[in-house]
Coordinates of C-alpha atoms in Angstrom, one line a residue:
X1311 CA 72.5 189.2 123.1
X1312 CA 72.9 191.2 119.6
X1313 CA 76.7 190.5 119.2
X1314 CA 76.0 186.7 119.9
X1315 CA 73.4 186.5 117.2
X1316 CA 75.6 188.4 114.8
X1317 CA 78.4 186.0 115.7
X1318 CA 76.2 183.0 114.6
X1319 CA 75.2 184.6 111.5
X1320 CA 78.9 184.8 110.4
X1321 CA 79.6 181.0 110.2
X1322 CA 83.2 180.0 109.0
X1323 CA 85.8 182.4 108.2
X1324 CA 87.7 181.7 105.1
X1325 CA 90.8 180.8 107.0
X1326 CA 88.6 178.2 109.1
X1327 CA 87.1 176.7 106.0
X1328 CA 90.8 176.1 104.1
X1329 CA 91.7 174.5 107.5
X1330 CA 88.8 172.2 107.7
X1331 CA 89.2 171.2 103.9
X1332 CA 93.2 170.6 104.8
X1333 CA 92.2 168.2 107.6
X1334 CA 89.4 166.7 105.8
X1335 CA 92.0 166.0 102.7
X1336 CA 94.6 164.5 105.2
X1337 CA 92.0 162.5 106.9
X1338 CA 91.0 161.1 103.4
X1339 CA 94.4 160.6 102.0
X1340 CA 95.4 158.5 105.2
X1341 CA 92.3 156.7 105.2
X1342 CA 93.0 155.7 101.5
X1343 CA 96.7 155.0 102.2
X1344 CA 95.9 152.8 105.1
X1345 CA 93.3 150.8 103.0
X1346 CA 95.7 150.3 100.1
X1347 CA 98.4 149.1 102.7
X1348 CA 95.8 146.6 104.2
X1349 CA 94.7 145.3 100.6
X1350 CA 98.3 144.8 99.6
X1351 CA 99.0 143.1 102.7
X1352 CA 96.0 140.9 102.3
X1353 CA 96.9 140.2 98.6
X1354 CA 100.4 139.2 99.5
X1355 CA 99.3 136.9 102.2
X1356 CA 97.1 135.3 100.0
X1357 CA 99.6 134.7 97.3
X1358 CA 102.1 133.4 99.6
X1359 CA 99.4 131.0 101.0
X1360 CA 98.7 130.3 97.4
X1361 CA 102.4 129.4 96.5
X1362 CA 102.9 127.5 99.7
X1363 CA 100.0 125.2 98.7
X1364 CA 101.7 124.6 95.5
X1365 CA 105.1 123.8 96.9
X1366 CA 103.5 121.6 99.6
X1367 CA 102.0 119.5 96.9
X1368 CA 104.9 119.5 94.4
X1369 CA 106.9 118.2 97.7
X1370 CA 104.5 115.7 98.1
X1371 CA 104.7 114.5 94.7
X1372 CA 108.4 114.6 94.9
X1373 CA 108.4 112.5 98.2
X1374 CA 106.5 109.8 96.3
X1375 CA 109.1 109.8 93.2
X1376 CA 111.8 109.4 95.7
X1377 CA 110.2 106.5 97.8
X1378 CA 109.6 104.7 94.4
X1379 CA 113.5 105.1 93.7
X1380 CA 114.5 101.8 91.8
X1381 CA 117.0 100.3 89.3
X1382 CA 117.1 101.5 86.0
X1383 CA 115.4 99.3 83.3
X1384 CA 119.0 98.3 82.4
X1385 CA 120.3 97.7 86.0
X1386 CA 121.8 100.6 86.8
X1387 CA 122.1 102.0 90.5
X1388 CA 119.2 103.7 91.7
X1389 CA 120.8 107.0 92.4
X1390 CA 122.8 108.7 89.7
X1391 CA 124.4 111.8 91.6
X1392 CA 123.3 113.4 94.7
X1393 CA 124.5 117.3 95.4
X1394 CA 123.3 120.0 97.6
X1395 CA 120.8 121.4 94.9
X1396 CA 121.0 118.7 92.4
X1397 CA 119.6 115.1 92.4
X1398 CA 119.8 112.4 90.0
X1399 CA 117.9 108.9 90.2
X1400 CA 115.6 106.3 88.6
X1401 CA 112.0 105.9 89.6
X1402 CA 108.7 105.0 87.9
X1403 CA 107.4 108.4 88.6
X1404 CA 104.2 108.1 86.5
X1405 CA 103.6 104.8 87.4
X1406 CA 103.5 103.4 83.8
X1407 CA 105.7 100.5 84.4
X1408 CA 108.9 102.1 82.9
X1409 CA 111.7 103.6 84.8
X1410 CA 112.4 107.0 84.1
X1411 CA 115.9 108.9 85.1
X1412 CA 114.4 111.9 87.0
X1413 CA 116.9 114.9 87.7
X1414 CA 115.6 117.4 90.4
X1415 CA 117.7 120.6 90.6
X1416 CA 117.2 124.1 91.8
X1417 CA 118.3 126.7 89.2
X1418 CA 121.0 129.0 90.0
X1419 CA 120.4 131.6 87.1
X1420 CA 123.3 130.0 84.9
X1421 CA 120.9 128.8 82.6
X1422 CA 119.3 131.8 80.9
X1423 CA 116.3 129.7 80.3
X1424 CA 115.8 129.1 83.8
X1425 CA 114.5 131.1 86.7
X1426 CA 116.6 131.1 89.9
X1427 CA 114.1 130.6 92.2
X1428 CA 112.7 127.6 90.6
X1429 CA 112.7 123.8 91.4
X1430 CA 112.8 121.9 88.1
X1431 CA 112.3 118.0 87.4
X1432 CA 114.0 117.0 84.2
X1433 CA 112.6 113.6 82.9
X1434 CA 114.3 111.3 80.6
X1435 CA 112.4 108.2 79.5
X1436 CA 114.0 104.8 78.3
X1437 CA 114.4 103.9 74.9
X1438 CA 111.7 101.8 73.3
X1439 CA 114.2 99.6 71.5
X1440 CA 116.1 96.8 72.9
X1441 CA 118.3 96.9 74.4
X1442 CA 117.1 99.6 76.5
X1443 CA 119.2 102.9 76.6
X1444 CA 118.7 106.2 78.4
X1445 CA 119.9 109.4 76.4
X1446 CA 122.3 111.8 77.9
X1447 CA 120.6 114.9 79.5
X1448 CA 117.2 115.8 80.2
X1449 CA 114.2 115.0 78.1
X1450 CA 110.8 116.9 79.3
X1451 CA 111.2 119.6 81.8
X1452 CA 108.7 120.1 84.6
X1453 CA 108.4 123.0 86.9
X1454 CA 107.8 121.7 90.5
X1455 CA 108.0 124.6 92.7
X1456 CA 108.5 128.4 92.3
X1457 CA 109.5 131.3 94.7
X1458 CA 112.0 129.4 96.3
X1459 CA 114.8 131.4 98.2
X1460 CA 117.1 128.8 99.5
X1461 CA 120.5 130.0 100.0
X1462 CA 123.9 128.0 100.3
X1463 CA 123.8 127.5 103.9
X1464 CA 120.4 126.0 103.5
X1465 CA 120.5 123.4 100.6
X1466 CA 117.4 121.7 99.3
X1467 CA 118.8 118.2 99.7
X1468 CA 120.6 116.8 102.5
X1469 CA 121.7 112.9 102.6
X1470 CA 122.0 110.4 105.3
X1471 CA 123.4 107.2 105.7
X1472 CA 122.4 103.8 107.5
X1473 CA 123.7 104.8 110.8
X1474 CA 121.6 107.8 111.3
X1475 CA 120.3 109.2 113.6
X1476 CA 122.6 106.9 116.0
X1477 CA 125.5 108.7 114.2
X1478 CA 125.2 112.4 114.1
X1479 CA 128.9 113.0 113.7
X1480 CA 128.9 111.9 110.1
X1481 CA 125.5 113.0 109.0
X1482 CA 124.1 114.5 107.0
X1483 CA 127.0 113.1 104.6
X1484 CA 129.3 115.3 102.9
X1485 CA 128.0 116.4 99.3
X1486 CA 128.7 115.3 96.6
X1487 CA 127.4 112.2 98.5
X1488 CA 128.8 108.8 98.0
X1489 CA 125.3 107.4 96.4
X1490 CA 125.8 103.9 97.8
X1491 CA 125.7 105.4 101.4
X1492 CA 122.3 107.2 100.7
X1493 CA 119.3 105.7 102.9
X1494 CA 117.7 108.8 103.8
X1495 CA 117.0 112.1 102.0
X1496 CA 116.0 115.6 103.5
X1497 CA 114.0 118.3 101.1
X1498 CA 114.3 121.5 102.9
X1499 CA 112.5 124.5 100.8
X1500 CA 112.1 128.2 101.7
X1501 CA 109.2 130.0 100.2
X1502 CA 108.7 134.0 99.6
X1503 CA 107.0 135.6 96.5
X1504 CA 108.7 138.9 97.5
X1505 CA 111.9 138.5 99.8
X1506 CA 111.9 142.5 100.3
X1507 CA 108.4 142.5 102.0
X1508 CA 107.0 140.8 104.9
X1509 CA 105.8 138.3 106.0
X1510 CA 108.8 136.1 106.4
X1511 CA 109.7 132.9 104.4
X1512 CA 107.4 130.1 104.6
X1513 CA 109.7 126.9 105.3
X1514 CA 108.7 123.4 104.4
X1515 CA 110.7 120.3 105.3
X1516 CA 110.4 116.6 105.0
X1517 CA 112.6 113.3 105.2
X1518 CA 112.2 110.5 102.7
X1519 CA 113.2 106.8 103.4
X1520 CA 114.5 105.3 100.0
X1521 CA 112.7 102.0 100.6
X1522 CA 114.5 100.1 97.7
X1523 CA 117.8 101.0 98.9
X1524 CA 117.8 98.6 101.7
X1525 CA 118.4 95.8 99.3
X1526 CA 121.8 97.4 98.5
X1527 CA 124.9 97.3 100.6
X1528 CA 127.1 98.3 97.6
X1529 CA 126.9 99.2 93.9
X1530 CA 127.1 96.2 92.1

């Protein structure tokens, strides 16, 4: 009985105390690391959701611009050029009664001033003189979407002729597309704010019918 009382009075030994402190420290570190990982994952997911929302809104705007594709104010054909990641067309995108030339492109890093993960829109207003003219190149440059990770195997734009979907053998058409053949445009975007981290890419896709092109069978 006396030995038992003496044992209880002794408490923890130095070794036991060190082991307990080490276990507590390891447990605390593991908890902190897990908490930090959860917070990073949550912040990343929220940022991805925010980016996806911005891209979705920009895609909605671009869809409307394409649907309003029409002749330029000097009678030029509605579409100028159409390639995998580069599309130039005429549209009254701001509904001011004037037809602007719009240049939608996915930066490839060749331009030192452009981010390689960004969709831009160049806007060229018609001149205020008569006869109306369009200067070469883009005027105002607008950022439409960021954190885009499309690759050469999944272009931003694909084009379809009047025979789609009946003729799948010749659709989408080869690029650069013959502009007079285009009746439908597919926009496909892959978004990821950090491709080295999960989750996977968010993908958004839409088809746009170019309504005014139904009046054209050839370029006049």
